[in-house]
Short mmCIF file of C-alpha atoms and ligand atoms in Angstrom, two decimals:
data_model
loop_
_atom_site.label_atom_id
_atom_site.label_comp_id
_atom_site.label_asym_id
_atom_site.label_seq_id
_atom_site.Cartn_x
_atom_site.Cartn_y
_atom_site.Cartn_z
CA MET A 87 156.17 89.00 47.64
CA LYS A 88 156.95 86.70 45.16
CA TYR A 89 156.64 87.16 41.64
CA GLN A 90 154.64 84.49 39.74
CA ILE A 91 154.99 83.16 36.09
CA ALA A 92 152.89 84.29 33.27
CA PRO A 93 152.34 81.57 31.31
CA LEU A 94 153.37 81.78 27.54
CA PHE A 95 150.78 83.93 25.77
CA CYS A 96 151.72 83.17 22.12
CA ARG A 97 151.11 79.35 20.62
CA PRO A 98 154.79 77.94 19.47
CA TRP A 99 153.36 75.83 17.12
CA THR A 100 151.99 78.59 15.27
CA LEU A 101 154.28 81.16 14.30
CA ASN A 102 156.20 80.95 11.11
CA GLY A 103 159.77 80.73 10.69
CA ILE A 104 160.32 80.47 14.23
CA SER A 105 160.81 77.05 16.18
CA ALA A 106 158.90 75.64 18.97
CA ARG A 107 161.59 74.82 20.87
CA LEU A 108 163.43 78.49 20.39
CA ILE A 109 160.44 80.01 21.88
CA GLU A 110 160.52 76.85 24.58
CA SER A 111 164.52 77.89 25.18
CA HIS A 112 163.91 81.05 25.34
CA TYR A 113 160.75 81.39 27.97
CA GLU A 114 162.09 78.63 30.16
CA ASN A 115 165.85 79.32 30.57
CA ASN A 116 165.79 83.14 29.72
CA TYR A 117 162.07 84.41 30.88
CA GLY A 118 162.19 81.79 33.60
CA GLY A 119 166.09 82.84 34.65
CA ALA A 120 165.04 86.40 35.14
CA LEU A 121 161.86 85.93 37.30
CA ASN A 122 163.89 83.20 39.20
CA ARG A 123 166.48 86.18 39.49
CA LEU A 124 163.98 88.52 40.34
CA ASN A 125 162.44 86.92 43.26
CA ALA A 126 165.96 85.87 44.57
CA LEU A 127 166.97 89.11 44.72
CA THR A 128 163.57 90.45 46.07
CA GLU A 129 163.83 87.77 48.89
CA GLU A 130 167.49 89.65 49.55
CA LEU A 131 166.76 92.89 49.74
CA GLU A 132 163.55 92.09 52.03
CA ALA A 133 165.61 90.01 54.38
CA LEU A 134 168.14 93.07 54.62
CA ASP A 135 168.11 96.19 57.28
CA PRO A 136 168.40 99.13 55.16
CA SER A 137 169.48 101.27 58.18
CA THR A 138 172.89 99.02 58.08
CA THR A 139 173.25 97.81 54.52
CA PRO A 140 176.14 99.72 53.19
CA ALA A 141 174.79 101.93 50.62
CA HIS A 142 176.43 100.52 47.24
CA VAL A 143 175.37 97.03 48.36
CA LEU A 144 171.62 98.10 48.21
CA GLY A 145 172.06 100.70 45.24
CA ARG A 146 173.39 97.11 43.18
CA LEU A 147 170.63 95.08 44.44
CA LYS A 148 168.63 97.73 43.60
CA ARG A 149 170.09 97.70 39.58
CA GLU A 150 169.65 94.08 39.70
CA GLU A 151 166.36 93.98 40.68
CA SER A 152 165.37 96.78 38.59
CA ALA A 153 166.93 94.71 35.18
CA ALA A 154 165.55 91.33 36.82
CA LEU A 155 161.92 93.14 36.99
CA ASN A 156 162.64 94.79 33.54
CA SER A 157 163.58 92.25 32.12
CA THR A 158 160.87 89.53 33.18
CA LEU A 159 158.05 92.21 32.21
CA LEU A 160 159.68 92.87 28.22
CA HIS A 161 159.98 89.09 28.32
CA GLU A 162 156.12 88.52 28.88
CA LEU A 163 155.42 91.69 26.30
CA TYR A 164 157.10 89.97 23.95
CA PHE A 165 155.85 86.34 23.87
CA ALA A 166 152.67 87.92 23.66
CA SER A 167 153.93 90.29 20.80
CA LEU A 168 153.66 86.95 18.41
CA GLY A 169 151.66 84.88 17.07
CA GLY A 170 149.68 86.85 14.58
CA ASP A 171 149.72 87.70 10.49
CA GLY A 172 152.20 90.21 10.73
CA ARG A 173 150.81 92.14 7.74
CA ALA A 174 147.25 92.67 9.31
CA VAL A 175 147.42 96.15 11.06
CA PRO A 176 143.90 96.42 12.76
CA GLU A 177 141.97 99.58 12.26
CA VAL A 178 142.59 101.31 15.41
CA MET A 179 146.25 100.01 15.94
CA ALA A 180 146.78 101.46 11.87
CA ALA A 181 145.56 104.77 12.59
CA ALA A 182 147.33 105.14 16.01
CA LEU A 183 150.57 104.10 14.07
CA VAL A 184 149.56 106.88 10.92
CA ARG A 185 149.42 109.77 13.40
CA ASP A 186 152.32 109.51 15.50
CA PHE A 187 154.81 107.86 12.21
CA GLY A 188 153.57 109.65 9.24
CA SER A 189 152.50 105.92 8.09
CA VAL A 190 152.68 102.01 8.74
CA GLY A 191 154.98 101.45 6.70
CA ARG A 192 157.54 104.63 7.84
CA TRP A 193 156.55 102.99 11.54
CA ARG A 194 158.00 99.41 10.31
CA GLN A 195 161.32 101.02 8.90
CA GLU A 196 162.39 102.51 11.59
CA PHE A 197 161.29 99.95 14.06
CA ILE A 198 163.21 97.45 11.62
CA ALA A 199 165.81 99.94 11.92
CA LEU A 200 166.12 99.79 15.61
CA ALA A 201 166.59 96.38 16.14
CA THR A 202 168.72 95.84 12.90
CA GLY A 203 171.06 98.43 14.99
CA LEU A 204 170.87 95.67 17.86
CA ALA A 205 172.37 93.03 16.13
CA ASP A 206 175.99 93.69 17.05
CA ASP A 207 175.07 94.20 20.34
CA SER A 208 172.08 93.23 22.53
CA GLY A 209 169.16 94.82 23.82
CA TRP A 210 164.91 95.57 22.69
CA ALA A 211 163.21 97.23 20.55
CA LEU A 212 160.16 98.79 21.66
CA LEU A 213 157.10 100.53 20.76
CA THR A 214 156.28 102.59 23.52
CA TYR A 215 152.71 105.08 24.38
CA VAL A 216 153.53 107.98 26.74
CA PRO A 217 150.97 109.24 28.60
CA ARG A 218 152.27 112.33 29.05
CA ASP A 219 151.71 113.55 25.57
CA GLY A 220 149.09 110.76 24.44
CA ARG A 221 151.82 109.33 21.61
CA LEU A 222 153.12 106.44 20.48
CA ILE A 223 157.47 106.16 19.64
CA ASN A 224 159.80 103.65 19.05
CA GLN A 225 162.86 103.19 20.96
CA ASN A 226 165.50 100.77 21.59
CA ALA A 227 166.69 99.99 24.95
CA THR A 228 170.61 98.33 25.12
CA ASP A 229 169.84 96.94 28.55
CA HIS A 230 166.31 96.01 30.33
CA ARG A 231 166.88 99.29 32.68
CA GLN A 232 166.50 101.97 29.70
CA SER A 233 162.66 102.03 29.90
CA ILE A 234 160.57 105.48 29.46
CA ALA A 235 159.16 106.80 32.49
CA GLY A 236 155.58 106.41 32.52
CA GLY A 237 156.01 104.86 28.84
CA ILE A 238 153.65 101.59 28.62
CA PRO A 239 155.31 99.10 26.16
CA ILE A 240 153.09 97.64 23.89
CA LEU A 241 155.33 95.48 21.49
CA ALA A 242 158.44 94.17 21.80
CA LEU A 243 161.41 92.89 19.87
CA ASP A 244 164.10 90.76 22.00
CA MET A 245 167.25 91.69 20.41
CA TYR A 246 169.68 89.47 22.61
CA GLU A 247 170.93 86.70 20.81
CA HIS A 248 169.57 84.06 23.00
CA ALA A 249 166.38 85.16 21.18
CA TYR A 250 167.17 84.06 17.93
CA HIS A 251 170.80 82.28 17.63
CA LEU A 252 168.99 78.40 17.90
CA ASP A 253 167.19 78.94 14.80
CA PHE A 254 168.95 81.93 13.12
CA GLY A 255 172.50 81.92 14.18
CA ALA A 256 173.92 85.49 13.11
CA ASN A 257 171.56 86.23 11.32
CA ALA A 258 169.71 88.67 12.68
CA THR A 259 168.15 90.47 9.86
CA ALA A 260 166.28 87.32 8.62
CA TYR A 261 165.23 86.94 12.78
CA ILE A 262 163.82 90.38 12.43
CA ALA A 263 161.94 89.45 9.14
CA ALA A 264 160.60 86.58 11.24
CA PHE A 265 159.67 88.15 13.85
CA MET A 266 157.51 91.20 11.88
CA ARG A 267 156.07 88.22 10.20
CA ASN A 268 154.63 87.20 13.17
CA ILE A 269 153.30 90.24 15.35
CA GLU A 270 150.07 89.88 17.03
CA TRP A 271 148.69 92.89 15.77
CA ASN A 272 144.91 92.20 17.66
CA ALA A 273 146.82 91.91 21.09
CA VAL A 274 149.17 95.14 20.62
CA GLN A 275 145.83 97.21 19.74
CA GLY A 276 144.18 95.86 22.99
CA ARG A 277 147.20 96.93 24.93
CA TYR A 278 147.16 100.33 23.01
CA GLU A 279 143.07 100.33 24.10
CA ASP A 280 144.46 99.85 27.31
CA ALA A 281 147.22 102.53 27.12
CA VAL A 282 145.24 104.97 25.65
CA LYS A 283 142.78 104.85 29.06
CA VAL A 284 146.13 105.99 32.02
CA GLU A 285 145.90 109.14 32.47
CA PRO A 286 148.61 111.68 31.46
CA PRO A 287 150.79 112.83 34.78
CA ARG A 288 148.52 115.96 36.66
CA GLN A 289 148.81 118.90 35.54
CA LEU A 290 149.57 121.87 37.68
CA VAL A 291 145.24 123.10 38.59
CA GLN A 292 144.95 126.53 39.65
CA LYS A 293 141.29 126.73 41.29
CA GLN A 294 141.24 130.55 41.76
CA PHE A 295 142.24 131.25 37.73
CA ALA A 296 139.91 128.12 36.49
CA ASP A 297 137.86 130.77 34.69
CA VAL A 298 140.62 132.98 33.41
CA PRO A 299 141.74 131.52 29.67
CA ALA A 300 145.21 130.56 29.58
CA ILE A 301 147.84 130.42 26.35
CA SER A 302 150.76 127.92 26.27
CA VAL A 303 154.48 129.43 25.26
CA GLU A 304 154.17 127.37 22.57
CA GLU A 305 150.79 128.36 21.29
CA VAL A 306 151.86 132.43 21.71
CA THR A 307 155.48 131.00 19.24
CA ALA A 308 153.19 129.80 16.83
CA MET A 309 150.71 133.05 16.88
CA LEU A 310 153.98 134.84 16.56
CA ALA A 311 155.24 132.64 13.55
CA ALA A 312 151.86 132.84 12.09
CA GLY A 313 152.31 136.60 11.99
CA THR A 314 148.77 136.73 13.80
CA PRO A 315 148.95 140.77 15.81
CA VAL A 316 149.25 140.21 19.38
CA GLN A 317 150.02 142.89 22.32
CA ILE A 318 152.30 141.09 24.95
CA ILE A 319 152.69 142.69 28.02
CA ASP A 320 155.41 141.50 30.34
CA ALA A 321 153.81 142.04 33.95
CA ARG A 322 156.15 140.91 35.81
CA PRO A 323 156.15 142.97 39.56
CA ARG A 324 158.00 145.81 40.05
CA HIS A 325 160.04 144.27 42.88
CA TYR A 326 161.05 141.44 40.78
CA THR A 327 162.05 143.56 37.18
CA THR A 328 164.49 145.28 39.04
CA LYS A 329 166.32 142.02 39.72
CA ALA A 330 165.67 140.58 35.92
CA GLN A 331 167.80 141.17 33.13
CA ASP A 332 166.01 139.79 30.41
CA ILE A 333 162.27 140.34 28.64
CA MET A 334 160.28 138.69 26.47
CA GLU A 335 161.39 140.08 22.40
CA GLY A 336 158.06 141.63 21.82
CA ALA A 337 156.90 142.22 25.09
CA VAL A 338 156.72 145.59 26.70
CA TRP A 339 156.97 145.43 30.65
CA ARG A 340 153.83 147.47 32.37
CA ASP A 341 153.39 147.72 36.27
CA PRO A 342 150.63 145.38 37.39
CA GLU A 343 149.84 147.47 40.13
CA ARG A 344 149.30 150.39 37.53
CA VAL A 345 146.87 148.60 35.13
CA ASP A 346 145.16 152.02 35.08
CA GLU A 347 147.64 153.95 33.91
CA TRP A 348 148.30 152.01 30.41
CA ILE A 349 145.37 150.55 29.71
CA GLY A 350 144.50 153.02 27.27
CA GLU A 351 147.41 152.44 25.46
CA LEU A 352 146.03 148.63 24.44
CA SER A 353 143.65 147.96 21.65
CA LYS A 354 140.68 145.82 22.01
CA THR A 355 140.74 144.57 18.15
CA GLU A 356 144.02 142.85 19.05
CA PRO A 357 144.47 140.09 21.92
CA VAL A 358 146.36 140.19 24.79
CA VAL A 359 148.63 137.91 26.06
CA THR A 360 150.10 139.02 29.98
CA PHE A 361 153.36 137.40 31.33
CA CYS A 362 154.23 136.85 34.66
CA VAL A 363 157.61 135.03 36.27
CA TYR A 364 156.25 131.87 36.96
CA GLY A 365 152.08 132.54 35.14
CA PHE A 366 150.87 131.64 38.84
CA HIS A 367 149.32 134.93 39.97
CA ILE A 368 150.25 138.23 38.54
CA GLY A 369 149.96 137.19 35.14
CA CYS A 370 146.28 135.87 35.68
CA GLU A 371 145.00 138.58 37.93
CA THR A 372 146.06 140.80 35.16
CA ALA A 373 144.40 139.27 32.17
CA ILE A 374 141.55 139.08 34.68
CA THR A 375 141.19 142.74 34.71
CA LEU A 376 142.24 143.48 31.46
CA ARG A 377 139.19 141.05 30.49
CA LYS A 378 136.75 143.04 32.77
CA ALA A 379 137.53 146.08 31.12
CA GLY A 380 136.78 144.20 27.78
CA PHE A 381 139.85 143.18 26.44
CA ASP A 382 140.40 139.72 24.84
CA ALA A 383 143.54 138.96 27.05
CA ARG A 384 144.91 135.79 28.49
CA TYR A 385 147.61 134.79 31.21
CA THR A 386 150.48 132.55 29.72
CA ALA A 387 150.80 129.18 31.55
CA GLY A 388 154.54 128.97 32.82
CA GLY A 389 155.27 132.46 32.35
CA HIS A 390 158.49 134.21 31.63
CA PHE A 391 160.11 131.01 32.49
CA ALA A 392 158.27 128.94 30.44
CA TRP A 393 159.28 131.25 27.69
CA LYS A 394 163.14 130.86 28.21
CA ALA A 395 162.85 127.33 28.76
CA ILE A 396 161.50 126.73 25.20
CA LYS A 397 163.96 128.88 24.09
CA GLY A 398 161.63 131.68 23.30
CA PRO A 399 163.55 134.81 22.37
CA VAL A 400 164.57 137.34 24.98
CA LYS A 401 166.22 140.33 24.91
CA LEU A 402 168.10 142.83 27.93
CA LEU A 403 165.47 143.95 29.97
CA ARG A 404 166.88 147.64 29.91
FE1 FE2 B 676 165.11 87.19 26.05
#
């Protein structure tokens, strides 16, 4: 398969303080170079036999391939980031920047600082949308391969010297200012609107417990921090707790097979949170039993190990 060249997105003659000559050289030599390298590497990889090629040879080619592919993609994004009035951030985009950075000004300061930090080095300053969390972050990448897994970059600033030396010499600060002046925010916003349609990675779905309300360990932390009265029941199976060493602080262990014996200790006026080892079964079943008995009970998604993974406080079990 051959990768196709993308036409230049921005109109070079419209840029303010960035010459058409610089854009032409950048597009032809550096973007074109990356694309040609990518196609040559692809051809080389397709021609070799993975069963007989030494692993280090394959590894090197694959590293070069991902660098050339990312360089190609990021150059296309760079040219598609230019051509507008950088001061005019449209409404949807401005709201997204305010949501994730506090203000457009703060985003701008952080992005410029990241780019400035690359002036003596090289790399990319990127604004990237992360579908997993539905948020934007700024990222710097000192080589082409440091992309965020699953992230969708929507704005790219090329901080390799070839991107500015012709016009600005070593004055990276002036180049960054010119880039910021020329950002095509309408295109950035269009990419943002496309990116937010991307579904986050699939989460664990427990069909058999779909009707049982769950609570996240972060929510449990917030309840405790707020001083909300809550009854926390560690319902890990007895056979498991005989070898377990710790228990969530503030929780009491109760045998999930003997709910009848301890259910009378609980108050119906305070919520109940149940824990099991991973949050798959026992905690859910215990929550169901308690709900049937009229308690406001929820099971903890991810269970004891999710609690430990967020460094929730634990104490010795015995
Ligand atoms: Fe470049």
